Amino acid sequence: SKLSPPPPSAAGLVGQRVVGDINACCRSCGVCERGGDLARNHCPRRTVLGILGRNGTYAQFLCLPVHNLHVVPDSIPDEIAVLVEPLAAACRIVEQRIVDPSVEPPQRVCVLGDGKLGLLIAAVLGRQGLQHRPVIFGRHQEKMDKVSDVVDTALSETSSTPEHEHKYDVCVDATGSPQGLSQAQALLRPMGTLVLKSTCAAGAGFNAAPFVIDELKVVGSRCGPFPAALELLRSAQPPLELRSFVTGSFPLSRAEEALALAAAKGSLKVQLMCADAQAA
């Protein structure tokens, strides 16, 4: 992997709508030079918007390197553009070449978890041209229906049935729960690949034996490429419609109401809009 070309000048971005990659790498250390853009999450000198060494979006002012800024096409409204970051995290799995439609025999892929990230991962993987439609396992059929145009859906309790047990080459865990590990292990074929999107601790009761016996590969997957996410929003086929992922939009003056809705069961994405006129 190589570092992407130098960014445009800051002056050329003035007045344009942009989204910003939250990881600001130095682009000059050994990790950046050897790993290129693929290693942007691992620069030892990196700062992270709102997390490490940089103010987040609720500060009065924030800054990012010009290289982290990506122009939003006119066809993408603000309320959808703010989903670029989690969509990019879903695209990271493709960037890591874990899922590949050219692999023989064709891969069987599944996703665990029907939260916002799990649904976005399913939406991305379902558009990769895989011979077998991916399957998403979750607890809420109404949520999974949002991506049923490109993936098959199944309730979580069916994952241990003969139809699914040890049938998948790649399983993406986006459950946010330690139980996702054991569920994924039961779904994977021997020598399959478990992609971890959950950062929860496994706990003292974690049993590593099945992972060793079945020689499973465990791959972590974090933040992903903003350009790929923007391109999906611009031109994906079938079109990637994310409006149903936004549970509500509120002006800052209604922040407490927005937080209450965000905490409610079933909420996917609640937005606080800086410009009151844009709030629904």
CSV table of C-alpha atoms in Angstrom, one decimal:
chain,number,residue,atom,x,y,z
A,1,SER,CA,0.0,0.0,0.0
A,2,LYS,CA,1.2,3.5,-0.8
A,3,LEU,CA,0.4,6.9,0.7
A,4,SER,CA,-2.3,8.7,-1.3
A,5,PRO,CA,-1.3,11.8,-3.4
A,6,PRO,CA,-0.7,15.1,-1.7
A,7,PRO,CA,-3.9,16.9,-0.7
A,8,PRO,CA,-5.4,20.0,-2.4
A,9,SER,CA,-4.6,23.3,-0.8
A,10,ALA,CA,-6.7,24.5,2.1
A,11,ALA,CA,-7.7,27.5,0.1
A,12,GLY,CA,-9.3,25.3,-2.5
A,13,LEU,CA,-11.6,23.8,0.1
A,14,VAL,CA,-13.0,27.0,1.5
A,15,GLY,CA,-16.8,27.1,1.2
A,16,GLN,CA,-17.1,23.4,0.3
A,17,ARG,CA,-18.8,20.7,2.3
A,18,VAL,CA,-16.4,18.2,3.6
A,19,VAL,CA,-16.3,15.1,5.8
A,20,GLY,CA,-13.2,14.5,7.9
A,21,ASP,CA,-11.3,11.2,8.6
A,22,ILE,CA,-10.9,11.2,12.3
A,23,ASN,CA,-7.5,9.6,12.4
A,24,ALA,CA,-4.7,12.1,11.6
A,25,CYS,CA,-1.5,10.2,10.9
A,26,CYS,CA,2.0,11.8,10.5
A,27,ARG,CA,2.6,10.4,7.0
A,28,SER,CA,6.4,10.3,7.7
A,29,CYS,CA,7.1,7.6,10.4
A,30,GLY,CA,8.1,4.0,9.6
A,31,VAL,CA,4.6,2.7,10.1
A,32,CYS,CA,3.1,5.3,7.6
A,33,GLU,CA,5.9,4.8,5.1
A,34,ARG,CA,5.7,1.0,5.1
A,35,GLY,CA,2.0,0.6,5.4
A,36,GLY,CA,0.8,3.6,3.4
A,37,ASP,CA,-2.9,4.5,3.6
A,38,LEU,CA,-3.7,1.0,4.9
A,39,ALA,CA,-1.8,1.7,8.1
A,40,ARG,CA,-3.4,5.1,8.8
A,41,ASN,CA,-5.0,3.7,11.9
A,42,HIS,CA,-1.7,2.6,13.4
A,43,CYS,CA,0.6,5.6,13.2
A,44,PRO,CA,2.2,5.9,16.6
A,45,ARG,CA,2.1,9.8,16.3
A,46,ARG,CA,-1.6,9.9,15.2
A,47,THR,CA,-4.2,12.1,16.8
A,48,VAL,CA,-7.9,11.2,16.7
A,49,LEU,CA,-10.8,13.6,16.5
A,50,GLY,CA,-12.6,13.9,19.8
A,51,ILE,CA,-10.6,11.0,21.2
A,52,LEU,CA,-6.9,11.6,21.3
A,53,GLY,CA,-5.2,15.0,21.2
A,54,ARG,CA,-8.0,16.8,19.1
A,55,ASN,CA,-11.2,18.5,20.0
A,56,GLY,CA,-14.3,16.7,18.8
A,57,THR,CA,-17.3,18.2,17.0
A,58,TYR,CA,-19.0,19.6,20.0
A,59,ALA,CA,-16.1,21.9,20.7
A,60,GLN,CA,-16.5,25.5,19.5
A,61,PHE,CA,-13.6,25.0,17.0
A,62,LEU,CA,-11.9,21.9,15.6
A,63,CYS,CA,-9.2,21.3,13.1
A,64,LEU,CA,-8.0,18.4,10.9
A,65,PRO,CA,-5.1,18.2,8.3
A,66,VAL,CA,-6.3,19.1,4.8
A,67,HIS,CA,-5.4,15.6,3.8
A,68,ASN,CA,-8.1,14.2,6.1
A,69,LEU,CA,-10.8,16.3,4.4
A,70,HIS,CA,-13.0,14.8,1.6
A,71,VAL,CA,-15.4,16.9,-0.5
A,72,VAL,CA,-19.0,15.7,-0.3
A,73,PRO,CA,-20.7,15.5,-3.7
A,74,ASP,CA,-23.8,17.7,-4.2
A,75,SER,CA,-26.0,14.7,-4.5
A,76,ILE,CA,-25.4,13.6,-0.9
A,77,PRO,CA,-27.3,15.7,1.7
A,78,ASP,CA,-25.8,16.6,5.1
A,79,GLU,CA,-27.9,14.1,7.1
A,80,ILE,CA,-26.5,11.3,5.0
A,81,ALA,CA,-22.9,12.7,4.7
A,82,VAL,CA,-22.5,12.4,8.5
A,83,LEU,CA,-22.9,8.6,8.1
A,84,VAL,CA,-19.7,8.4,6.0
A,85,GLU,CA,-17.5,7.6,9.0
A,86,PRO,CA,-19.3,4.4,10.1
A,87,LEU,CA,-19.9,3.5,6.5
A,88,ALA,CA,-16.1,3.8,5.9
A,89,ALA,CA,-15.6,1.4,8.9
A,90,ALA,CA,-17.7,-1.1,7.0
A,91,CYS,CA,-15.6,-0.5,3.9
A,92,ARG,CA,-12.5,-1.3,5.8
A,93,ILE,CA,-13.3,-5.1,5.5
A,94,VAL,CA,-13.1,-4.7,1.7
A,95,GLU,CA,-10.0,-2.6,2.0
A,96,GLN,CA,-8.3,-5.4,4.0
A,97,ARG,CA,-9.2,-7.8,1.2
A,98,ILE,CA,-10.9,-10.2,3.7
A,99,VAL,CA,-13.9,-10.6,1.4
A,100,ASP,CA,-13.1,-11.2,-2.3
A,101,PRO,CA,-15.6,-12.2,-5.0
A,102,SER,CA,-12.8,-13.7,-7.1
A,103,VAL,CA,-11.9,-16.4,-4.4
A,104,GLU,CA,-12.5,-20.0,-5.4
A,105,PRO,CA,-14.5,-21.7,-4.1
A,106,PRO,CA,-16.8,-18.7,-3.6
A,107,GLN,CA,-16.9,-17.4,-0.1
A,108,ARG,CA,-19.9,-17.6,2.2
A,109,VAL,CA,-20.1,-14.5,4.4
A,110,CYS,CA,-22.2,-13.6,7.4
A,111,VAL,CA,-22.5,-10.6,9.8
A,112,LEU,CA,-23.5,-10.8,13.5
A,113,GLY,CA,-25.4,-7.9,14.9
A,114,ASP,CA,-28.2,-5.6,13.6
A,115,GLY,CA,-27.0,-2.3,15.2
A,116,LYS,CA,-26.0,0.6,13.0
A,117,LEU,CA,-22.5,-0.8,12.2
A,118,GLY,CA,-23.7,-4.3,11.5
A,119,LEU,CA,-26.3,-3.1,9.1
A,120,LEU,CA,-23.8,-0.9,7.3
A,121,ILE,CA,-21.4,-3.8,7.0
A,122,ALA,CA,-24.1,-6.0,5.6
A,123,ALA,CA,-25.0,-3.2,3.1
A,124,VAL,CA,-21.4,-2.9,1.9
A,125,LEU,CA,-20.7,-6.6,1.7
A,126,GLY,CA,-23.9,-7.3,-0.1
A,127,ARG,CA,-22.7,-5.0,-2.9
A,128,GLN,CA,-19.3,-6.7,-3.5
A,129,GLY,CA,-20.6,-9.1,-6.2
A,130,LEU,CA,-20.2,-12.3,-4.0
A,131,GLN,CA,-21.7,-15.4,-5.6
A,132,HIS,CA,-23.5,-16.3,-2.4
A,133,ARG,CA,-25.6,-13.5,-0.7
A,134,PRO,CA,-24.2,-12.6,2.7
A,135,VAL,CA,-26.4,-13.4,5.7
A,136,ILE,CA,-27.0,-11.0,8.6
A,137,PHE,CA,-28.0,-12.4,12.0
A,138,GLY,CA,-29.8,-10.1,14.4
A,139,ARG,CA,-32.6,-9.8,17.0
A,140,HIS,CA,-34.8,-7.3,15.2
A,141,GLN,CA,-36.3,-8.3,11.8
A,142,GLU,CA,-37.5,-4.7,11.2
A,143,LYS,CA,-33.9,-3.4,11.4
A,144,MET,CA,-32.5,-6.2,9.2
A,145,ASP,CA,-35.2,-5.4,6.6
A,146,LYS,CA,-33.4,-2.2,5.9
A,147,VAL,CA,-30.6,-4.2,4.1
A,148,SER,CA,-32.7,-7.2,2.8
A,149,ASP,CA,-32.3,-5.9,-0.8
A,150,VAL,CA,-28.7,-7.2,-0.9
A,151,VAL,CA,-28.4,-9.7,2.0
A,152,ASP,CA,-30.4,-12.6,3.5
A,153,THR,CA,-31.6,-12.1,7.1
A,154,ALA,CA,-31.9,-14.6,10.0
A,155,LEU,CA,-32.8,-14.2,13.6
A,156,SER,CA,-29.9,-14.8,16.0
A,157,GLU,CA,-31.5,-17.9,17.6
A,158,THR,CA,-31.3,-19.7,14.2
A,159,SER,CA,-27.5,-19.4,14.0
A,160,SER,CA,-26.9,-22.7,15.8
A,161,THR,CA,-29.2,-24.7,13.4
A,162,PRO,CA,-27.8,-27.2,10.9
A,163,GLU,CA,-28.6,-24.7,8.1
A,164,HIS,CA,-26.0,-22.3,9.4
A,165,GLU,CA,-23.6,-24.1,11.8
A,166,HIS,CA,-20.0,-24.2,10.4
A,167,LYS,CA,-21.2,-23.1,7.0
A,168,TYR,CA,-19.4,-19.7,6.6
A,169,ASP,CA,-15.9,-18.8,5.4
A,170,VAL,CA,-16.0,-15.3,6.9
A,171,CYS,CA,-18.0,-14.1,9.9
A,172,VAL,CA,-18.0,-10.4,10.9
A,173,ASP,CA,-18.8,-9.8,14.6
A,174,ALA,CA,-20.5,-6.5,15.2
A,175,THR,CA,-22.6,-7.5,18.2
A,176,GLY,CA,-20.7,-5.5,20.8
A,177,SER,CA,-21.0,-8.5,23.1
A,178,PRO,CA,-18.6,-11.2,24.3
A,179,GLN,CA,-21.2,-13.8,23.2
A,180,GLY,CA,-20.5,-12.8,19.6
A,181,LEU,CA,-17.2,-14.7,19.7
A,182,SER,CA,-18.7,-18.1,20.6
A,183,GLN,CA,-21.6,-17.5,18.1
A,184,ALA,CA,-19.1,-16.7,15.4
A,185,GLN,CA,-17.0,-19.7,16.1
A,186,ALA,CA,-20.1,-21.9,15.7
A,187,LEU,CA,-20.9,-20.4,12.3
A,188,LEU,CA,-17.4,-20.6,10.8
A,189,ARG,CA,-16.0,-23.5,8.9
A,190,PRO,CA,-12.5,-24.8,10.0
A,191,MET,CA,-9.8,-22.4,8.9
A,192,GLY,CA,-12.4,-19.7,8.5
A,193,THR,CA,-11.9,-16.0,9.3
A,194,LEU,CA,-13.5,-14.1,12.1
A,195,VAL,CA,-13.5,-10.3,11.6
A,196,LEU,CA,-13.8,-8.4,14.9
A,197,LYS,CA,-15.6,-5.1,14.8
A,198,SER,CA,-16.6,-5.4,18.4
A,199,THR,CA,-14.1,-4.0,21.0
A,200,CYS,CA,-15.7,-5.5,24.1
A,201,ALA,CA,-13.5,-7.7,26.4
A,202,ALA,CA,-13.9,-11.4,25.9
A,203,GLY,CA,-14.1,-12.0,29.7
A,204,ALA,CA,-12.5,-14.6,32.0
A,205,GLY,CA,-14.7,-17.4,30.7
A,206,PHE,CA,-13.5,-17.1,27.1
A,207,ASN,CA,-12.7,-20.6,25.6
A,208,ALA,CA,-9.9,-20.4,23.1
A,209,ALA,CA,-9.9,-24.1,22.4
A,210,PRO,CA,-12.4,-24.1,19.4
A,211,PHE,CA,-10.4,-21.3,17.7
A,212,VAL,CA,-7.2,-23.4,18.0
A,213,ILE,CA,-8.8,-26.7,17.1
A,214,ASP,CA,-10.5,-25.2,14.0
A,215,GLU,CA,-7.5,-23.1,13.2
A,216,LEU,CA,-9.6,-20.0,12.8
A,217,LYS,CA,-8.0,-16.7,11.7
A,218,VAL,CA,-9.0,-13.7,13.8
A,219,VAL,CA,-8.6,-10.3,12.2
A,220,GLY,CA,-9.3,-6.9,13.8
A,221,SER,CA,-10.9,-4.2,11.7
A,222,ARG,CA,-11.2,-0.6,12.5
A,223,CYS,CA,-11.7,2.8,10.7
A,224,GLY,CA,-11.9,2.7,7.0
A,225,PRO,CA,-11.5,4.7,3.7
A,226,PHE,CA,-13.7,7.8,3.4
A,227,PRO,CA,-13.3,8.0,-0.4
A,228,ALA,CA,-14.7,4.4,-0.8
A,229,ALA,CA,-17.7,5.3,1.4
A,230,LEU,CA,-18.4,8.5,-0.5
A,231,GLU,CA,-18.2,6.6,-3.8
A,232,LEU,CA,-20.7,4.0,-2.5
A,233,LEU,CA,-23.1,6.8,-1.5
A,234,ARG,CA,-22.7,8.4,-4.9
A,235,SER,CA,-23.0,5.5,-7.2
A,236,ALA,CA,-23.7,2.1,-5.5
A,237,GLN,CA,-25.9,-0.3,-7.3
A,238,PRO,CA,-28.5,-0.9,-6.1
A,239,PRO,CA,-28.4,2.6,-4.6
A,240,LEU,CA,-27.4,2.8,-0.9
A,241,GLU,CA,-30.4,4.5,0.8
A,242,LEU,CA,-29.5,5.4,4.4
A,243,ARG,CA,-32.3,7.8,5.3
A,244,SER,CA,-34.0,5.1,7.2
A,245,PHE,CA,-30.9,4.8,9.4
A,246,VAL,CA,-31.5,8.3,10.8
A,247,THR,CA,-33.9,7.9,13.7
A,248,GLY,CA,-34.2,11.7,14.3
A,249,SER,CA,-32.6,15.1,13.6
A,250,PHE,CA,-32.7,18.0,16.1
A,251,PRO,CA,-31.4,21.5,16.5
A,252,LEU,CA,-28.9,22.2,19.3
A,253,SER,CA,-31.7,23.9,21.2
A,254,ARG,CA,-33.4,20.5,21.6
A,255,ALA,CA,-30.2,18.6,22.6
A,256,GLU,CA,-31.8,17.0,25.7
A,257,GLU,CA,-34.6,15.6,23.6
A,258,ALA,CA,-32.1,14.2,21.1
A,259,LEU,CA,-30.1,12.5,23.8
A,260,ALA,CA,-33.2,10.9,25.2
A,261,LEU,CA,-34.1,9.5,21.8
A,262,ALA,CA,-30.5,8.3,21.2
A,263,ALA,CA,-30.8,6.3,24.5
A,264,ALA,CA,-34.1,4.8,23.5
A,265,LYS,CA,-34.2,1.1,22.4
A,266,GLY,CA,-34.2,0.8,18.7
A,267,SER,CA,-32.5,4.1,17.8
A,268,LEU,CA,-29.9,3.9,15.1
A,269,LYS,CA,-28.6,7.4,14.5
A,270,VAL,CA,-29.8,10.6,16.2
A,271,GLN,CA,-28.3,13.9,14.8
A,272,LEU,CA,-27.7,17.3,16.3
A,273,MET,CA,-27.8,19.9,13.6
A,274,CYS,CA,-25.7,23.1,14.1
A,275,ALA,CA,-28.0,25.0,11.7
A,276,ASP,CA,-31.6,24.9,13.1
A,277,ALA,CA,-33.0,25.4,9.6
A,278,GLN,CA,-31.7,22.0,8.6
A,279,ALA,CA,-33.3,20.0,11.4
A,280,ALA,CA,-36.3,17.9,10.6
